[in-house]
C-alpha positions as a LaTeX table, in Angstrom:
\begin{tabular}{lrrr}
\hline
Residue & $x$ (\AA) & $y$ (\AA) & $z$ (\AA) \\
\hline
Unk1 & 126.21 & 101.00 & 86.26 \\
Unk2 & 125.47 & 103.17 & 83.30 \\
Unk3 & 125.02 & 106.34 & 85.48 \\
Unk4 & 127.07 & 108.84 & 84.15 \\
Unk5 & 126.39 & 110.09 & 80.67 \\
Unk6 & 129.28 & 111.87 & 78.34 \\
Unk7 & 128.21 & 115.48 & 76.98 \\
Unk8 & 130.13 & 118.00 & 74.98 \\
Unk9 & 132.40 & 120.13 & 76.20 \\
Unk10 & 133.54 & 123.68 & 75.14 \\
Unk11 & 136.05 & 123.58 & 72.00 \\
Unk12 & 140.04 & 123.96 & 73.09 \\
Unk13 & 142.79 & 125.37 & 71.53 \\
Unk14 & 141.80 & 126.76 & 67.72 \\
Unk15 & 138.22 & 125.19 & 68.25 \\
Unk16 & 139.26 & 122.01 & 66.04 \\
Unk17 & 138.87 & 119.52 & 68.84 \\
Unk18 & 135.55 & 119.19 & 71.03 \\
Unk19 & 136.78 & 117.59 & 74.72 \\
Unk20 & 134.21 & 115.28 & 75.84 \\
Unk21 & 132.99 & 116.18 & 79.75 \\
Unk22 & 131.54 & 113.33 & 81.97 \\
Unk23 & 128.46 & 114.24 & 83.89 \\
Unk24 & 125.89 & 112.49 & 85.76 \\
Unk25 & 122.62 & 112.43 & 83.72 \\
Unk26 & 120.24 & 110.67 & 86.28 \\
Unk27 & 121.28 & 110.75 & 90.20 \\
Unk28 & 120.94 & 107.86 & 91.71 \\
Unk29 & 119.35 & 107.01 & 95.21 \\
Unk30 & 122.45 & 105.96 & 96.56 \\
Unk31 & 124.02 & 109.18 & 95.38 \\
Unk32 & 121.83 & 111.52 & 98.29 \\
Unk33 & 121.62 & 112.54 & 101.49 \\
Unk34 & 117.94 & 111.43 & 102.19 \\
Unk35 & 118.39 & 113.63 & 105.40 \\
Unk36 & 118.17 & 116.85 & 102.97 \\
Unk37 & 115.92 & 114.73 & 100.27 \\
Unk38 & 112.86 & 113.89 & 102.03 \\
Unk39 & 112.34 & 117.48 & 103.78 \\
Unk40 & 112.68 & 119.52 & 101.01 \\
Unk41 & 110.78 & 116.98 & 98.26 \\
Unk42 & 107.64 & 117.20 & 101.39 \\
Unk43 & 107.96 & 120.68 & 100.78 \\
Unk44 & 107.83 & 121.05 & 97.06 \\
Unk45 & 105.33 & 119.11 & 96.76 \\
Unk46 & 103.10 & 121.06 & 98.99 \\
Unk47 & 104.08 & 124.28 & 97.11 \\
Unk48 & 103.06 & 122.56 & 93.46 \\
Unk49 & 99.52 & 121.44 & 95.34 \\
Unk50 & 99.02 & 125.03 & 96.36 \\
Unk51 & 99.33 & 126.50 & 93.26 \\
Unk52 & 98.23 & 124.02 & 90.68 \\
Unk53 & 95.29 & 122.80 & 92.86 \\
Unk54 & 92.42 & 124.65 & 91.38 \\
Unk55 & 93.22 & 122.75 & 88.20 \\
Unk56 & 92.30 & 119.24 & 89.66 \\
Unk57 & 89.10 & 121.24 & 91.01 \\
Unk58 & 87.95 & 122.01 & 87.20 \\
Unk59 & 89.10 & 118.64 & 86.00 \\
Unk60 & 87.01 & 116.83 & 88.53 \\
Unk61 & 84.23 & 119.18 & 87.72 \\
Unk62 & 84.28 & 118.61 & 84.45 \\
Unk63 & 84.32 & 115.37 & 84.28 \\
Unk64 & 81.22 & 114.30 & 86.12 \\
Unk65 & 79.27 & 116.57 & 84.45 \\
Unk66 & 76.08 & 115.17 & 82.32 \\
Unk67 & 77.93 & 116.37 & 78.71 \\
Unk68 & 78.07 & 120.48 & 78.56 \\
Unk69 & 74.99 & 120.96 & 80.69 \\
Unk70 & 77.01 & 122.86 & 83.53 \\
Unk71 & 80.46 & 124.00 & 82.14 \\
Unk72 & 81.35 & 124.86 & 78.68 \\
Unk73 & 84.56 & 123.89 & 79.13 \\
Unk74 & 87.83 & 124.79 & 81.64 \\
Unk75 & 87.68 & 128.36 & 81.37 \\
Unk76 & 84.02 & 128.92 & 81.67 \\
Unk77 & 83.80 & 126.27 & 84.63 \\
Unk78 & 87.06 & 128.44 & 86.29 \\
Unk79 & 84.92 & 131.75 & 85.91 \\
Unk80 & 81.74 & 130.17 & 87.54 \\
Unk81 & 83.49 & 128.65 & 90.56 \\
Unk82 & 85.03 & 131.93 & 91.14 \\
Unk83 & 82.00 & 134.10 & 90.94 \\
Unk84 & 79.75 & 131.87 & 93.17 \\
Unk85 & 82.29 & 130.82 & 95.88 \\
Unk86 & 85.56 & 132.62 & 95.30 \\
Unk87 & 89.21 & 131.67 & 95.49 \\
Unk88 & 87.78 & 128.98 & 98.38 \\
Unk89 & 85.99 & 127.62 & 96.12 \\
Unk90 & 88.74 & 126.89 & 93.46 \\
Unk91 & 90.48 & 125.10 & 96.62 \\
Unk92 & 87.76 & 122.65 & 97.55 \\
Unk93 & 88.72 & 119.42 & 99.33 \\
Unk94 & 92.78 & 120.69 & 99.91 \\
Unk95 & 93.21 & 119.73 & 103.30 \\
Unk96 & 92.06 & 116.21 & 102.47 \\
Unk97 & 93.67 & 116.16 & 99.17 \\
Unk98 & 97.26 & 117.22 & 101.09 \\
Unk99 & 97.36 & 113.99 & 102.66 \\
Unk100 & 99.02 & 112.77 & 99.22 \\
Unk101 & 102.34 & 114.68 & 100.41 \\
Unk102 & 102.51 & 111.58 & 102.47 \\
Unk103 & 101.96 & 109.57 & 99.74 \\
Unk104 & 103.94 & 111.07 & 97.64 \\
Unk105 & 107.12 & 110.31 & 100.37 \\
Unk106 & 106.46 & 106.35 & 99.76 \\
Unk107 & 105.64 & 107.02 & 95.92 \\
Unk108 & 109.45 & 108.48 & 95.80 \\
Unk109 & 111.00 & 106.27 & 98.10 \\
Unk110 & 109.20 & 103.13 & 96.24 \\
Unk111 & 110.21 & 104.98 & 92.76 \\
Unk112 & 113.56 & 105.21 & 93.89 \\
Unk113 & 114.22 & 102.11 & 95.75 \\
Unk114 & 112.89 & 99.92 & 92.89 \\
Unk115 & 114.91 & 101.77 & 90.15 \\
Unk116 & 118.42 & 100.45 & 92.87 \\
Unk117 & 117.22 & 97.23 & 92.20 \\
Unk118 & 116.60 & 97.12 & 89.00 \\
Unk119 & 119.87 & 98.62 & 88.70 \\
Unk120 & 122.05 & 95.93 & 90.57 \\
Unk121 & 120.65 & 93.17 & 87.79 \\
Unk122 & 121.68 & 95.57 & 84.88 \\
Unk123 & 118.37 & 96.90 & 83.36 \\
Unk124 & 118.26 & 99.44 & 81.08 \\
Unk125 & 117.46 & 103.29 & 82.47 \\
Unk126 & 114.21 & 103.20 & 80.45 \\
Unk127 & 112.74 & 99.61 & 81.83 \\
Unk128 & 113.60 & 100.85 & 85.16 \\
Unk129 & 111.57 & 103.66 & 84.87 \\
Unk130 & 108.58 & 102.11 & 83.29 \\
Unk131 & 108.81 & 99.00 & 86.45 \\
Unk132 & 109.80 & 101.41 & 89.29 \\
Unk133 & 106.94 & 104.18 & 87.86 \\
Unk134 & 104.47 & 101.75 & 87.92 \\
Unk135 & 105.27 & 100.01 & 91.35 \\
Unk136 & 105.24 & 103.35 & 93.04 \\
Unk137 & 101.79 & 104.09 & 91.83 \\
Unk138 & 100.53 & 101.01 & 93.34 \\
Unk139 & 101.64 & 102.01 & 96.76 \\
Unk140 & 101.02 & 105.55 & 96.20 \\
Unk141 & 97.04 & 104.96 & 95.55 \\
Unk142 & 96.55 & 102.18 & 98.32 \\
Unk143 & 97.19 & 104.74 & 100.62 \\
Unk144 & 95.58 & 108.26 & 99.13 \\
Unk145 & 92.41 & 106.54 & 97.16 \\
Unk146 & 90.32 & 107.22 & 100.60 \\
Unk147 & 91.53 & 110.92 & 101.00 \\
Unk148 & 90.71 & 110.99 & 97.10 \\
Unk149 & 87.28 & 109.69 & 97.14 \\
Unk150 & 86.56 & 112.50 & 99.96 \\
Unk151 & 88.01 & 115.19 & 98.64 \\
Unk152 & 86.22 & 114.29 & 95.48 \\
Unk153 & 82.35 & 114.51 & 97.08 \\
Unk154 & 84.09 & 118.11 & 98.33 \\
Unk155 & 84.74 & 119.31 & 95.35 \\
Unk156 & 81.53 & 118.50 & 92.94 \\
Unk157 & 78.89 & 119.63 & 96.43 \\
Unk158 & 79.77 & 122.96 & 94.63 \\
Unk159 & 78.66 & 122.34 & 91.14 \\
Unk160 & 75.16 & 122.36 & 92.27 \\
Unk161 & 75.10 & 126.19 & 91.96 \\
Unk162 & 75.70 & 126.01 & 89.08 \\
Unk163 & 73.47 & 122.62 & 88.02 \\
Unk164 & 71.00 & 122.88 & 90.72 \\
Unk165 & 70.36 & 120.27 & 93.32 \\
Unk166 & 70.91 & 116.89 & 91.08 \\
Unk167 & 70.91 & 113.97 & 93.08 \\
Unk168 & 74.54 & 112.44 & 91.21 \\
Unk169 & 76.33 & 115.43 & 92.19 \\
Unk170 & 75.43 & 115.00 & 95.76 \\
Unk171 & 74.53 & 111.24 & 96.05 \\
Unk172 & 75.45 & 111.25 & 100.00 \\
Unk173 & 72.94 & 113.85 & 100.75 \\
Unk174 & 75.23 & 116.39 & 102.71 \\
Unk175 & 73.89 & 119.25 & 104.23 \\
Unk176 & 75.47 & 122.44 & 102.30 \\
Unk177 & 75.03 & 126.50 & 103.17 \\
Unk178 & 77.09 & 129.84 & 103.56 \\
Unk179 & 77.86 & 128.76 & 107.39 \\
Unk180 & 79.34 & 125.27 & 107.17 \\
Unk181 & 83.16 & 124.83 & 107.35 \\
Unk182 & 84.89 & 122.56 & 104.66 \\
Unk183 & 86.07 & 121.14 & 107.67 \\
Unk184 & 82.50 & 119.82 & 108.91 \\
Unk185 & 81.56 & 119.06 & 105.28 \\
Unk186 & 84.42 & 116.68 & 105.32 \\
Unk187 & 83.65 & 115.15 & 108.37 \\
Unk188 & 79.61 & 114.73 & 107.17 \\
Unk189 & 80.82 & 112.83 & 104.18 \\
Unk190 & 83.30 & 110.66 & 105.77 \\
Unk191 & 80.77 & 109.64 & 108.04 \\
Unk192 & 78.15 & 109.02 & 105.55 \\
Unk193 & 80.22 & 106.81 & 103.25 \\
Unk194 & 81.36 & 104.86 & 106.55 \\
Unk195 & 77.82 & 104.74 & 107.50 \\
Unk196 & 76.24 & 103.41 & 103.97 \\
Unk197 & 79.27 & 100.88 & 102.42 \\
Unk198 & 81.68 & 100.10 & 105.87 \\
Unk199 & 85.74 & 100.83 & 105.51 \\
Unk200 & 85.58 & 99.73 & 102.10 \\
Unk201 & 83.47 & 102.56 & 101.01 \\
Unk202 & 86.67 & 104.74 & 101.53 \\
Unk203 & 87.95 & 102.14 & 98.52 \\
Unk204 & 85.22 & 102.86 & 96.05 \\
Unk205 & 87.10 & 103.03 & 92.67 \\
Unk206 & 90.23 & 101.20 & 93.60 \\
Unk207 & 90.50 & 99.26 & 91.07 \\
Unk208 & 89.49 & 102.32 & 88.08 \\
Unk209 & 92.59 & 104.12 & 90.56 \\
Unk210 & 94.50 & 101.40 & 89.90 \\
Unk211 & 93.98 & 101.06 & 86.50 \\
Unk212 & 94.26 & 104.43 & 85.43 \\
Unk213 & 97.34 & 105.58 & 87.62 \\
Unk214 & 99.68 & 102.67 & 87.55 \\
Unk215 & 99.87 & 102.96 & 83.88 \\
Unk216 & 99.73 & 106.23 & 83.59 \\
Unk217 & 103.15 & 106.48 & 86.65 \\
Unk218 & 104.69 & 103.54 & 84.78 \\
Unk219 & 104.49 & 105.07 & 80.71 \\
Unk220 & 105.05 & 109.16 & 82.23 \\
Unk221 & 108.33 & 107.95 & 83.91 \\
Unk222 & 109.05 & 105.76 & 80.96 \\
Unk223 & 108.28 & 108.76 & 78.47 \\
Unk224 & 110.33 & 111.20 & 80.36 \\
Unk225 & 113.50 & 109.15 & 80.04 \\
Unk226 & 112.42 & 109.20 & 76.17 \\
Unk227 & 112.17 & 112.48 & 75.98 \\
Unk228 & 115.16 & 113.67 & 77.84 \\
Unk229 & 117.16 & 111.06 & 75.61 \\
Unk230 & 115.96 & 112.63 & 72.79 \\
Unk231 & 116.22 & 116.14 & 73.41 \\
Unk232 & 119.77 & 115.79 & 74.79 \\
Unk233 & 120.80 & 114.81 & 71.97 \\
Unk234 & 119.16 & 117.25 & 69.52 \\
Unk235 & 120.19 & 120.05 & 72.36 \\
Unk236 & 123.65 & 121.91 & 71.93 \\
Unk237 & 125.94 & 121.48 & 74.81 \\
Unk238 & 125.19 & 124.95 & 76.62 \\
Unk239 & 121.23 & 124.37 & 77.00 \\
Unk240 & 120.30 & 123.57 & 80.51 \\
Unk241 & 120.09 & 119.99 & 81.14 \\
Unk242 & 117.61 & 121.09 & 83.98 \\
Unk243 & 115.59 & 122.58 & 81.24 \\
Unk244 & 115.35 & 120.25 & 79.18 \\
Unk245 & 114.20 & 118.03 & 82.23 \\
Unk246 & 111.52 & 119.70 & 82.43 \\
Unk247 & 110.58 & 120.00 & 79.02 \\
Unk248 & 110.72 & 115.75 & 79.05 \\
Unk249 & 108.43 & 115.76 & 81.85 \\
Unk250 & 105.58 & 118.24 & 80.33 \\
Unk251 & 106.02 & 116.12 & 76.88 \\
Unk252 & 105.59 & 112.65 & 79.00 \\
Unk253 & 102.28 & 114.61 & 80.84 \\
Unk254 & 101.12 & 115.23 & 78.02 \\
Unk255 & 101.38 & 111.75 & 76.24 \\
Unk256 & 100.41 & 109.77 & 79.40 \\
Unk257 & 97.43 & 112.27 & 80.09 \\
Unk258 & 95.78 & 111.40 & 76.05 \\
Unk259 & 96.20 & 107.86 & 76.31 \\
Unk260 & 94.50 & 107.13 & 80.03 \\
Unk261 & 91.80 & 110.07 & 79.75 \\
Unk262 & 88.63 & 107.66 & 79.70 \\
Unk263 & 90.18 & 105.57 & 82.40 \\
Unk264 & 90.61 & 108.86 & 84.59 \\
Unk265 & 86.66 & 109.98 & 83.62 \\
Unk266 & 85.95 & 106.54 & 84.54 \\
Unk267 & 87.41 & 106.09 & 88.33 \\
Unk268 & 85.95 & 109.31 & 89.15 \\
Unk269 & 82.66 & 109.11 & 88.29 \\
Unk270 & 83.01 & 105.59 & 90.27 \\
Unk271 & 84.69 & 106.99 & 93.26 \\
Unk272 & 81.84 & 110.72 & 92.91 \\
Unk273 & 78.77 & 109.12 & 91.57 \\
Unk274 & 78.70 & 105.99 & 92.97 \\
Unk275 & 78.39 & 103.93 & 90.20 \\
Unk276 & 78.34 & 99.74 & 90.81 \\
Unk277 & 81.26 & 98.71 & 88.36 \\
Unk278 & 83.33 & 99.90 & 86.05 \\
Unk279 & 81.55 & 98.72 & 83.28 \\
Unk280 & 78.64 & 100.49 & 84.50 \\
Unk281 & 80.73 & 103.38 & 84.58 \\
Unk282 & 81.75 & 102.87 & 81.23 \\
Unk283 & 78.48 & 102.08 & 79.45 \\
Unk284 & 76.90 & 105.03 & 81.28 \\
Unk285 & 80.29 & 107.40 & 79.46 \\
Unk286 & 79.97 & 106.05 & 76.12 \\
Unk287 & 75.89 & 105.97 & 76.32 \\
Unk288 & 75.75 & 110.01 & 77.12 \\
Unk289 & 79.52 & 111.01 & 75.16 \\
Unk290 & 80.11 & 108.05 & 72.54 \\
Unk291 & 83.37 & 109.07 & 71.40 \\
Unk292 & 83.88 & 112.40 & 72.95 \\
Unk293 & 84.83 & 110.47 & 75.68 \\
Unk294 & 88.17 & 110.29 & 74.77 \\
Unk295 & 88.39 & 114.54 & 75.00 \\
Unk296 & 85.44 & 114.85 & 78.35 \\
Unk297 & 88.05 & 117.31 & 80.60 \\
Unk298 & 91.22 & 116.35 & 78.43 \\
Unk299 & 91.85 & 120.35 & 78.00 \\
Unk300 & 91.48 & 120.55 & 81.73 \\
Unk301 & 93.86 & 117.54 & 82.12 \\
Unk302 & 96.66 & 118.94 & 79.26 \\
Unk303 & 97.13 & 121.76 & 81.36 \\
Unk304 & 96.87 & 120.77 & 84.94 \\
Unk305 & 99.21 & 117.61 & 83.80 \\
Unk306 & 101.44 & 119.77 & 81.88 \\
Unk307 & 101.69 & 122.24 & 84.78 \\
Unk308 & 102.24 & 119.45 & 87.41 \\
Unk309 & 104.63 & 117.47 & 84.75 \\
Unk310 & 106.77 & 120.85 & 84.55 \\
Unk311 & 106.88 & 122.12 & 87.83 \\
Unk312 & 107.27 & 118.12 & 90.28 \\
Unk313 & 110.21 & 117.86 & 87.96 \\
Unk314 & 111.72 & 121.42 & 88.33 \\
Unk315 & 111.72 & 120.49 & 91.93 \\
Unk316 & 112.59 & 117.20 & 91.97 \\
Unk317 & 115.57 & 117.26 & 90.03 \\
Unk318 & 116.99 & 120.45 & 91.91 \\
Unk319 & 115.99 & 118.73 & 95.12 \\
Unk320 & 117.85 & 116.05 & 93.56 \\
Unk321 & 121.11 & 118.07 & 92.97 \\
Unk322 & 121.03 & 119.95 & 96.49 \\
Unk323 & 120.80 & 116.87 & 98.17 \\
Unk324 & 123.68 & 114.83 & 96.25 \\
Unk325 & 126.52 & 113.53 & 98.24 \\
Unk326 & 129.32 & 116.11 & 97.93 \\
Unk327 & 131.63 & 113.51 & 95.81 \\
Unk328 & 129.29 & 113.52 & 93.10 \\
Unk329 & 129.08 & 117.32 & 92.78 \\
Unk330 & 131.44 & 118.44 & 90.46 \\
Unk331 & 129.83 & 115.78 & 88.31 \\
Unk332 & 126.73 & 117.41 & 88.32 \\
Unk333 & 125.19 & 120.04 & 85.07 \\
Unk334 & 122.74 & 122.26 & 85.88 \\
\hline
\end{tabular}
C-alpha cells in the first residue's frame, strides 16, 4: 500500500552500521478513530480562523480596491481598519465566514475518502493528493460560496471610511452607522441579494470559486507531498518529521498562492462588486492594473496563506497522530 516509509535510525554498536527504522510517513484514513478525528479537526480549525482571520479581512480589502487609492498596501490597510473600527473591525463577516468549519468537515472527509480510493487501485501518494485535493475543493465551495459572498459585502462596507461612500464598495446599498450589529448588517445583505438576483445570487462567482480554489486545493496538496519528499530527504534523521510538515505546507502556500493570485482578485471582485462575467471581471483588472495584477494583495495573500499553510497542518497532522488507532502507534515519528 506504500504507507509506511523507512527513515534512519540512530547508529549501533561502534557507529559503523546505521539500522534502518520503519515509520508511517502519511496516516491513512483507515488508520483513525474518526470518533476523536472529526471533534478535534472542528476545533482546530476554529482556533486557526480566530487568529488568522484579520488576514483574509486585508486581503479582501485589498483586492477590490481601485489600484492604491485606499490602502498602500497590508500594513497600512491593517493600521487604518484598526484606528477607525478597532479589533471588530479586523473581524468583519466571522460569524458568517465560520460556517466553513462545516465545510471544512466534508472538505476532509472528501480529501480523505478519495485519497482510500485512489489507494485501493495503486496510485502514487502524489496523484492522490493532486485528485483527492482537488475533489474536496469542489465540495468544499458548493457549500461555503454563499456564506463567502456575504461575508465578503461585510467586510469591504468598512472600506468606505477610508474611500468614502463609492457605490462598488457598497453596490447593495446597506444601511451602515455606530449602532447597527454585524448581525443585522448580515441579515440586510442577505436579504438584499435574495431580493435583487433570487437563490442564485448567493452563487455569484461560483464558477471564479471554482476556478480559483479547485486548483489551487488540488496543486497545494500536490506540492506539500513534494515538499515533504524533498525535505525528508535532505533532513537528518533527528529533525522533526512534524516540522518539516509544516515547513511543506507553508512552501506549497506559498507556490499555490503565486500561481492562482489573478484568479482569486478575480472571483472576488465578482462575488463583492457585482461584476456580469468573468471576463468582465478580468478586462476591468487588467484595464486599471495591466500586469500588476499578478502582485494586487499577493503580500497580503503570502502571509495569510503561509500562516494558514503552517498552522491547518500543525493541527492536522497532530490531530492526525492523536487520533491513530493504537496498533499503528509505535509506528508513528513525531
Amino acid at each position: 500500500m506504500n504507507r509506511i516509509s523507512v527513515a534512519s535510525g540512530a547508529a549501533t554498536g561502534s557507529g559503523s552500521s546505521v539500522d534502518a527504522t520503519p515509520y508511517i510517513r502519511t496516516i491513512e484514513w483507515d488508520m483513525m478513530n474518526k470518533t476523536k478525528f472529526f471533534p478535534l479537526s472542528m476545533l482546530s480549525s476554529f482556533s486557526v480562523r480566530c487568529c488568522l482571520f484579520p488576514l483574509t479581512v486585508i486581503k479582501t480589502q485589498l483586492q477590490v480596491q481601485y489600484k492604491s487609492d485606499v490602502y498602500k498596501g497590508m500594513i497600512d490597510c491593517a493600521i487604518k481598519i484598526y484606528r477607525s473600527e478597532g479589533i471588530p473591525g479586523l473581524y468583519r463577516g466571522f460569524w458568517i465566514s465560520s460556517v466553513q468549519i462545516v465545510s471544512g468537515v466534508f472538505y476532509i472527509s472528501t480529501y480523505e475518502g478519495v485519497r482510500h480510493l485512489m489507494n485501493e487501485m495503486g496510485a502514487g501518494h502524489r496523484a492522490k493528493a493532486l485528485v483527492a485535493g482537488g475533489c474536496a475543493s469542489l465540495v468544499g465551495q458548493t457549500i461555503v460560496v454563499p456564506f463567502d459572498v456575504i461575508s465578503q459585502h461585510a467586510m469591504v462596507l468598512g472600506m468606505a471610511a477610508h474611500a468614502g461612500p463609492r457605490a462598488d464598495l457598497n453596490p447593495l446599498g446597506i444601511k451602515t452607522g455606530p449602532g447597527r450589529s454585524r448581525f443585522a448588517l448580515s441579515l440586510d445583505i442577505s436579504r438584499e441579494i435574495l431580493k435583487r438576483d433570487g437563490f442564485r445570487g448567493f452563487y455569484r462567482g461560483y464558477t471564479a470559486s471554482l476556478m480559483a480554489y479547485v486548483p489551487n486545493s488540488a496543486m497545494w496538496w500536490a506540492f506539500y507531498h513534494l515538499y515533504q519528499d524533498e525535505l525528508c530527504r535532505i533532513c537528518p534523521p533527528w529533525v522533526s518529521h512534524l516540522f518539516i510538515q509544516c515547513v511543506a505546507g507553508s512552501l506549497g502556500g506559498f507556490t499555490t498562492t503565486i500561481i492562482t493570485n489573478p484568479l482569486d482578485i478575480v472571483r472576488a471582485r465578482l462575488q463583492v462588486q457585482r461584476l456580469d462575467s468573468m471576463r468582465v471581471a478580468f478586462q476591468e483588472l487588467w484595464r486599471e492594473e495591466h500586469l500588476h495584477c499578478f502582485f494586487k494583495g499577493l503580500s497580503a495573500r503570502l502571509v495569510q496563506s503561509a500562516a494558514f499553510s503552517f498552522s491547518i497542518i500543525l493541527g492536522y497532522e497532530t490531530i492526525k497522530r492523536i487520533a491513530v488507532e493504537e496498533q499503528y502507534k509505535h509506528q508513528i515519528r513525531w
